[in-house]
PDB file of C-alpha atoms in Angstrom:
ATOM      1  CA  MET A   1     -23.342  -7.561  12.273  1.00 46.00           C
ATOM      2  CA  SER A   2     -26.242  -8.053  14.652  1.00 47.00           C
ATOM      3  CA  ASP A   3     -29.089 -10.319  13.735  1.00 47.00           C
ATOM      4  CA  ALA A   4     -31.346  -7.322  13.297  1.00 48.00           C
ATOM      5  CA  GLU A   5     -29.120  -5.962  10.530  1.00 49.00           C
ATOM      6  CA  ARG A   6     -28.552  -9.272   8.836  1.00 48.00           C
ATOM      7  CA  PRO A   7     -30.647  -9.635   5.716  1.00 48.00           C
ATOM      8  CA  ASP A   8     -33.256 -12.312   5.953  1.00 51.00           C
ATOM      9  CA  GLU A   9     -31.601 -14.982   3.860  1.00 50.00           C
ATOM     10  CA  ALA A  10     -34.740 -16.895   3.008  1.00 51.00           C
ATOM     11  CA  GLY A  11     -36.614 -13.855   1.785  1.00 49.00           C
ATOM     12  CA  ALA A  12     -33.740 -11.726   0.523  1.00 52.00           C
ATOM     13  CA  ASP A  13     -34.119 -10.787  -3.097  1.00 61.00           C
ATOM     14  CA  LEU A  14     -30.425 -10.903  -3.850  1.00 55.00           C
ATOM     15  CA  PRO A  15     -28.993 -12.259  -7.077  1.00 55.00           C
ATOM     16  CA  ASP A  16     -27.321 -15.617  -6.832  1.00 55.00           C
ATOM     17  CA  GLU A  17     -23.783 -14.566  -7.571  1.00 52.00           C
ATOM     18  CA  THR A  18     -21.961 -17.384  -9.200  1.00 51.00           C
ATOM     19  CA  PHE A  19     -19.966 -15.269 -11.681  1.00 46.00           C
ATOM     20  CA  GLU A  20     -20.164 -18.039 -14.242  1.00 51.00           C
ATOM     21  CA  GLY A  21     -18.680 -16.959 -17.541  1.00 53.00           C
ATOM     22  CA  GLU A  22     -17.277 -13.741 -16.150  1.00 47.00           C
ATOM     23  CA  PRO A  23     -13.706 -12.953 -15.245  1.00 47.00           C
ATOM     24  CA  ARG A  24     -13.086 -14.483 -11.882  1.00 46.00           C
ATOM     25  CA  TYR A  25     -11.693 -12.490  -9.064  1.00 46.00           C
ATOM     26  CA  CYS A  26      -8.119 -13.527  -8.747  1.00 49.00           C
ATOM     27  CA  SER A  27      -7.689 -13.552  -4.980  1.00 47.00           C
ATOM     28  CA  TYR A  28      -8.906 -17.121  -4.915  1.00 48.00           C
ATOM     29  CA  THR A  29      -5.992 -18.472  -6.906  1.00 52.00           C
ATOM     30  CA  GLU A  30      -5.808 -22.157  -6.216  1.00 54.00           C
ATOM     31  CA  TYR A  31      -2.459 -23.354  -5.075  1.00 54.00           C
ATOM     32  CA  SER A  32      -1.394 -26.858  -5.767  1.00 56.00           C
ATOM     33  CA  ALA A  33       1.895 -28.600  -6.186  1.00 59.00           C
ATOM     34  CA  GLY A  34       3.383 -27.497  -9.477  1.00 63.00           C
ATOM     35  CA  THR A  35       6.013 -29.141 -11.569  1.00 64.00           C
ATOM     36  CA  GLY A  36       8.382 -26.207 -11.578  1.00 67.00           C
ATOM     37  CA  HIS A  37      10.152 -25.238 -14.755  1.00 74.00           C
ATOM     38  CA  PRO A  38      13.468 -26.592 -16.052  1.00 74.00           C
ATOM     39  CA  ASP A  39      14.951 -23.135 -16.692  1.00 76.00           C
ATOM     40  CA  LEU A  40      13.649 -21.510 -13.542  1.00 79.00           C
ATOM     41  CA  PRO A  41      14.308 -20.032 -11.110  1.00 78.00           C
ATOM     42  CA  ARG A  42      17.062 -17.899 -12.489  1.00 85.00           C
ATOM     43  CA  THR A  43      19.505 -16.662  -9.914  1.00 87.00           C
ATOM     44  CA  GLY A  44      22.050 -14.770 -11.975  1.00 85.00           C
ATOM     45  CA  GLU A  45      24.520 -17.614 -11.824  1.00 85.00           C
ATOM     46  CA  GLY A  46      27.366 -16.925 -14.203  1.00 84.00           C
ATOM     47  CA  ALA A  47      26.307 -13.326 -14.835  1.00 85.00           C
ATOM     48  CA  SER A  48      29.065 -10.755 -15.074  1.00 86.00           C
ATOM     49  CA  GLY A  49      29.508  -7.033 -15.530  1.00 89.00           C
ATOM     50  CA  ILE A  50      26.370  -4.885 -15.440  1.00 92.00           C
ATOM     51  CA  GLU A  51      24.118  -7.945 -15.374  1.00 93.00           C
ATOM     52  CA  ARG A  52      25.929  -9.194 -12.285  1.00 94.00           C
ATOM     53  CA  ARG A  53      25.318  -5.835 -10.595  1.00 95.00           C
ATOM     54  CA  VAL A  54      21.655  -5.968 -11.554  1.00 96.00           C
ATOM     55  CA  TRP A  55      21.323  -9.423  -9.997  1.00 95.00           C
ATOM     56  CA  ASP A  56      23.091  -8.186  -6.883  1.00 95.00           C
ATOM     57  CA  VAL A  57      20.568  -5.384  -6.330  1.00 97.00           C
ATOM     58  CA  LEU A  58      17.684  -7.740  -7.099  1.00 96.00           C
ATOM     59  CA  TYR A  59      18.910  -9.971  -4.271  1.00 96.00           C
ATOM     60  CA  GLU A  60      18.489  -6.999  -1.965  1.00 95.00           C
ATOM     61  CA  VAL A  61      14.802  -6.554  -2.805  1.00 96.00           C
ATOM     62  CA  GLU A  62      12.803  -8.546  -0.285  1.00 93.00           C
ATOM     63  CA  ASP A  63       9.240  -9.674  -0.159  1.00 91.00           C
ATOM     64  CA  PRO A  64       7.327  -7.085   1.912  1.00 88.00           C
ATOM     65  CA  GLU A  65       5.995  -9.773   4.252  1.00 85.00           C
ATOM     66  CA  MET A  66       8.912 -12.130   4.627  1.00 88.00           C
ATOM     67  CA  PRO A  67      12.657 -11.617   4.920  1.00 90.00           C
ATOM     68  CA  VAL A  68      13.411 -13.421   1.700  1.00 93.00           C
ATOM     69  CA  SER A  69      14.859 -12.030  -1.503  1.00 95.00           C
ATOM     70  CA  ILE A  70      12.604 -11.918  -4.541  1.00 95.00           C
ATOM     71  CA  VAL A  71      15.337 -13.779  -6.417  1.00 96.00           C
ATOM     72  CA  ASP A  72      15.235 -16.621  -3.881  1.00 95.00           C
ATOM     73  CA  LEU A  73      11.446 -16.632  -4.082  1.00 93.00           C
ATOM     74  CA  GLY A  74      11.913 -17.442  -7.759  1.00 93.00           C
ATOM     75  CA  LEU A  75      10.147 -14.332  -9.025  1.00 94.00           C
ATOM     76  CA  ILE A  76      12.851 -13.220 -11.451  1.00 95.00           C
ATOM     77  CA  TYR A  77      12.562 -14.988 -14.782  1.00 93.00           C
ATOM     78  CA  ASN A  78      15.181 -13.060 -16.740  1.00 92.00           C
ATOM     79  CA  VAL A  79      17.489 -10.074 -16.790  1.00 94.00           C
ATOM     80  CA  TYR A  80      18.702  -8.459 -19.989  1.00 93.00           C
ATOM     81  CA  VAL A  81      21.058  -5.514 -20.157  1.00 94.00           C
ATOM     82  CA  ASP A  82      22.116  -3.765 -23.324  1.00 93.00           C
ATOM     83  CA  SER A  83      25.509  -2.560 -22.188  1.00 88.00           C
ATOM     84  CA  ALA A  84      25.795  -0.118 -25.093  1.00 92.00           C
ATOM     85  CA  SER A  85      22.579   1.776 -24.405  1.00 94.00           C
ATOM     86  CA  GLY A  86      22.309   0.990 -20.695  1.00 92.00           C
ATOM     87  CA  GLU A  87      18.772  -0.312 -21.117  1.00 95.00           C
ATOM     88  CA  ALA A  88      17.828  -3.053 -18.691  1.00 95.00           C
ATOM     89  CA  ARG A  89      14.821  -5.315 -18.716  1.00 95.00           C
ATOM     90  CA  VAL A  90      13.730  -7.548 -15.887  1.00 95.00           C
ATOM     91  CA  ASP A  91      11.124 -10.226 -16.543  1.00 94.00           C
ATOM     92  CA  MET A  92       9.448 -11.060 -13.271  1.00 93.00           C
ATOM     93  CA  THR A  93       6.313 -12.640 -11.943  1.00 92.00           C
ATOM     94  CA  LEU A  94       4.387 -12.483  -8.685  1.00 90.00           C
ATOM     95  CA  THR A  95       3.208 -15.332  -6.520  1.00 85.00           C
ATOM     96  CA  TYR A  96      -0.362 -14.627  -7.555  1.00 80.00           C
ATOM     97  CA  THR A  97      -2.082 -12.241  -9.914  1.00 78.00           C
ATOM     98  CA  GLY A  98      -3.940 -10.316  -7.244  1.00 76.00           C
ATOM     99  CA  CYS A  99      -0.870  -9.736  -5.083  1.00 78.00           C
ATOM    100  CA  PRO A 100      -1.507  -6.533  -3.105  1.00 79.00           C
ATOM    101  CA  ALA A 101       2.214  -5.794  -3.122  1.00 84.00           C
ATOM    102  CA  ARG A 102       2.238  -5.658  -6.912  1.00 88.00           C
ATOM    103  CA  ASP A 103       2.922  -1.927  -7.321  1.00 90.00           C
ATOM    104  CA  TYR A 104       5.267  -1.867  -4.364  1.00 91.00           C
ATOM    105  CA  LEU A 105       7.378  -4.711  -5.712  1.00 94.00           C
ATOM    106  CA  LEU A 106       7.433  -3.518  -9.293  1.00 94.00           C
ATOM    107  CA  SER A 107       8.518  -0.018  -8.336  1.00 94.00           C
ATOM    108  CA  SER A 108      11.089  -1.352  -5.841  1.00 95.00           C
ATOM    109  CA  VAL A 109      12.612  -3.478  -8.582  1.00 96.00           C
ATOM    110  CA  GLU A 110      12.593  -0.620 -11.064  1.00 96.00           C
ATOM    111  CA  ARG A 111      14.307   1.729  -8.615  1.00 96.00           C
ATOM    112  CA  ALA A 112      16.857  -0.887  -7.591  1.00 96.00           C
ATOM    113  CA  VAL A 113      17.790  -1.672 -11.187  1.00 96.00           C
ATOM    114  CA  GLU A 114      17.989   2.003 -12.144  1.00 96.00           C
ATOM    115  CA  SER A 115      20.429   2.563  -9.300  1.00 96.00           C
ATOM    116  CA  VAL A 116      22.927   0.180 -10.905  1.00 95.00           C
ATOM    117  CA  ASP A 117      26.016   1.777 -12.338  1.00 94.00           C
ATOM    118  CA  GLY A 118      25.760   1.491 -16.123  1.00 93.00           C
ATOM    119  CA  VAL A 119      21.964   1.205 -16.250  1.00 95.00           C
ATOM    120  CA  GLU A 120      20.288   4.202 -17.840  1.00 95.00           C
ATOM    121  CA  ASP A 121      16.774   2.937 -18.041  1.00 94.00           C
ATOM    122  CA  ALA A 122      15.018  -0.004 -16.400  1.00 95.00           C
ATOM    123  CA  LEU A 123      11.920  -1.751 -17.635  1.00 95.00           C
ATOM    124  CA  VAL A 124      10.148  -4.232 -15.395  1.00 95.00           C
ATOM    125  CA  ASN A 125       8.188  -6.661 -17.477  1.00 93.00           C
ATOM    126  CA  LEU A 126       5.534  -8.504 -15.490  1.00 92.00           C
ATOM    127  CA  VAL A 127       4.987 -11.994 -16.879  1.00 90.00           C
ATOM    128  CA  TRP A 128       2.576 -14.752 -15.872  1.00 88.00           C
ATOM    129  CA  SER A 129       4.005 -17.593 -17.856  1.00 85.00           C
ATOM    130  CA  PRO A 130       5.289 -19.989 -16.811  1.00 87.00           C
ATOM    131  CA  GLU A 131       3.132 -19.802 -13.740  1.00 86.00           C
ATOM    132  CA  TRP A 132       4.978 -19.375 -10.471  1.00 87.00           C
ATOM    133  CA  SER A 133       4.790 -22.241  -8.019  1.00 85.00           C
ATOM    134  CA  VAL A 134       6.497 -23.010  -4.734  1.00 86.00           C
ATOM    135  CA  GLU A 135       8.918 -25.283  -6.607  1.00 87.00           C
ATOM    136  CA  MET A 136      10.579 -22.117  -7.912  1.00 90.00           C
ATOM    137  CA  VAL A 137      11.756 -21.095  -4.457  1.00 92.00           C
ATOM    138  CA  THR A 138      15.512 -21.685  -4.222  1.00 93.00           C
ATOM    139  CA  GLU A 139      17.141 -23.726  -1.465  1.00 93.00           C
ATOM    140  CA  GLU A 140      18.369 -20.463   0.104  1.00 93.00           C
ATOM    141  CA  GLY A 141      14.813 -19.131  -0.080  1.00 94.00           C
ATOM    142  CA  ARG A 142      13.448 -22.266   1.608  1.00 93.00           C
ATOM    143  CA  GLU A 143      15.989 -21.915   4.376  1.00 92.00           C
ATOM    144  CA  ALA A 144      15.130 -18.219   4.881  1.00 93.00           C
ATOM    145  CA  LEU A 145      11.407 -19.013   5.022  1.00 92.00           C
ATOM    146  CA  ARG A 146      11.837 -21.854   7.502  1.00 91.00           C
ATOM    147  CA  GLU A 147      13.969 -19.646   9.700  1.00 91.00           C
ATOM    148  CA  PHE A 148      11.206 -17.059   9.606  1.00 91.00           C
ATOM    149  CA  GLY A 149       8.667 -19.695  10.648  1.00 90.00           C
ATOM    150  CA  VAL A 150       6.996 -20.355   7.311  1.00 91.00           C
ATOM    151  CA  SER A 151       6.690 -23.937   6.135  1.00 90.00           C
ATOM    152  CA  ILE A 152       7.432 -24.689   2.514  1.00 86.00           C
TER     153      ILE A 152
ATOM    154  CA  MET B   1     -28.245 -17.971  -0.455  1.00 52.00           C
ATOM    155  CA  ARG B   2     -24.947 -16.822   0.907  1.00 56.00           C
ATOM    156  CA  ARG B   3     -22.085 -17.930  -1.269  1.00 56.00           C
ATOM    157  CA  LEU B   4     -19.388 -20.037   0.311  1.00 52.00           C
ATOM    158  CA  ASP B   5     -15.925 -18.514   0.341  1.00 54.00           C
ATOM    159  CA  PRO B   6     -14.313 -20.402  -2.591  1.00 52.00           C
ATOM    160  CA  SER B   7     -10.976 -20.473  -0.823  1.00 53.00           C
ATOM    161  CA  VAL B   8     -12.257 -23.160   1.542  1.00 55.00           C
ATOM    162  CA  ASP B   9     -12.271 -25.515  -1.439  1.00 52.00           C
ATOM    163  CA  VAL B  10      -8.526 -25.318  -1.894  1.00 52.00           C
ATOM    164  CA  ALA B  11      -7.054 -28.780  -1.827  1.00 54.00           C
ATOM    165  CA  SER B  12      -4.393 -29.592   0.667  1.00 57.00           C
ATOM    166  CA  ASP B  13      -1.541 -31.740  -0.523  1.00 63.00           C
ATOM    167  CA  GLY B  14      -0.357 -33.685   2.472  1.00 74.00           C
ATOM    168  CA  PRO B  15       0.684 -32.430   5.880  1.00 83.00           C
ATOM    169  CA  ALA B  16       2.857 -29.339   6.129  1.00 88.00           C
ATOM    170  CA  THR B  17       6.208 -29.722   7.820  1.00 90.00           C
ATOM    171  CA  CYS B  18       6.502 -27.634  10.966  1.00 93.00           C
ATOM    172  CA  PRO B  19       9.227 -25.009  10.414  1.00 92.00           C
ATOM    173  CA  TYR B  20      10.086 -25.049  14.128  1.00 92.00           C
ATOM    174  CA  CYS B  21      10.468 -28.714  14.999  1.00 93.00           C
ATOM    175  CA  GLY B  22      10.280 -30.439  11.622  1.00 91.00           C
ATOM    176  CA  SER B  23       7.320 -32.604  12.646  1.00 93.00           C
ATOM    177  CA  GLU B  24       4.680 -33.621  10.130  1.00 91.00           C
ATOM    178  CA  GLU B  25       2.105 -34.087  12.888  1.00 93.00           C
ATOM    179  CA  THR B  26       0.371 -30.947  11.725  1.00 91.00           C
ATOM    180  CA  THR B  27      -3.134 -29.950  10.803  1.00 89.00           C
ATOM    181  CA  ARG B  28      -4.327 -27.252   8.468  1.00 86.00           C
ATOM    182  CA  GLU B  29      -6.490 -24.792  10.328  1.00 84.00           C
ATOM    183  CA  HIS B  30      -7.422 -22.570   7.423  1.00 80.00           C
ATOM    184  CA  PRO B  31      -6.610 -22.569   3.708  1.00 78.00           C
ATOM    185  CA  ARG B  32      -5.796 -18.872   3.813  1.00 75.00           C
ATOM    186  CA  GLY B  33      -3.579 -16.920   6.136  1.00 72.00           C
ATOM    187  CA  PRO B  34      -3.228 -13.165   6.598  1.00 71.00           C
ATOM    188  CA  SER B  35      -1.805 -13.103   3.125  1.00 74.00           C
ATOM    189  CA  LEU B  36      -3.450 -15.071   0.375  1.00 71.00           C
ATOM    190  CA  CYS B  37      -0.354 -16.963  -0.635  1.00 77.00           C
ATOM    191  CA  LYS B  38      -0.154 -18.682   2.762  1.00 83.00           C
ATOM    192  CA  SER B  39      -2.316 -21.086   4.727  1.00 85.00           C
ATOM    193  CA  ILE B  40      -2.486 -21.512   8.503  1.00 88.00           C
ATOM    194  CA  HIS B  41      -1.379 -24.729  10.182  1.00 90.00           C
ATOM    195  CA  TYR B  42      -0.925 -26.041  13.680  1.00 92.00           C
ATOM    196  CA  CYS B  43       1.812 -28.358  14.890  1.00 94.00           C
ATOM    197  CA  ASN B  44       0.498 -30.999  17.279  1.00 94.00           C
ATOM    198  CA  SER B  45       4.026 -31.877  18.252  1.00 94.00           C
ATOM    199  CA  CYS B  46       5.450 -28.551  19.446  1.00 93.00           C
ATOM    200  CA  GLU B  47       2.040 -26.868  19.706  1.00 93.00           C
ATOM    201  CA  GLU B  48       2.925 -23.903  17.554  1.00 91.00           C
ATOM    202  CA  SER B  49       0.884 -22.284  14.843  1.00 91.00           C
ATOM    203  CA  PHE B  50       2.663 -21.557  11.616  1.00 91.00           C
ATOM    204  CA  GLU B  51       2.025 -20.512   8.044  1.00 90.00           C
ATOM    205  CA  LYS B  52       2.811 -22.397   4.902  1.00 90.00           C
ATOM    206  CA  MET B  53       3.554 -20.923   1.501  1.00 84.00           C
ATOM    207  CA  GLY B  54       0.992 -22.009  -1.030  1.00 69.00           C
TER     208      GLY B  54
END
């Protein structure tokens, strides 16, 4: 913007936007060291049968920006499969609420889970609690990120 | 008055470890990288820029 187009800040009659008391735009999520969660991340350890196959396809879904599995990022909080009806439910979170890859990731997960033999219907349940933090990244995930050139 | 980008307030918790050489002689250049879940850092030891999750 050239100076000629720039509004005169001293005289501009613009509202002072502080957004106090209103929903805050979520792209400014503050990151700080978290405490992690005793039951998370879940990695499908010990899963068998259809659930095992669901975990296996989840491992193949990668973050769109980094070559790391969403399971190793700690995004998957739970997998339930009703083997009788073939209904599967994946509880997952995202690294922040305003993640632009939200729709991409959710539909990738849904498609991956629906492709599993024995799964008739997949529901992806987006959860925000407990809040994701970098402590949820698995050791394999940390290694993959470091190899890619991202510090964690 | 122009509002300050709130992301510049984000606290930094200690130096990031360089993913290339492992040095902690690093400085944070910006609290946000090309994606909002990463910040931009510079390694004074191997002179590489890198991103950090969180």
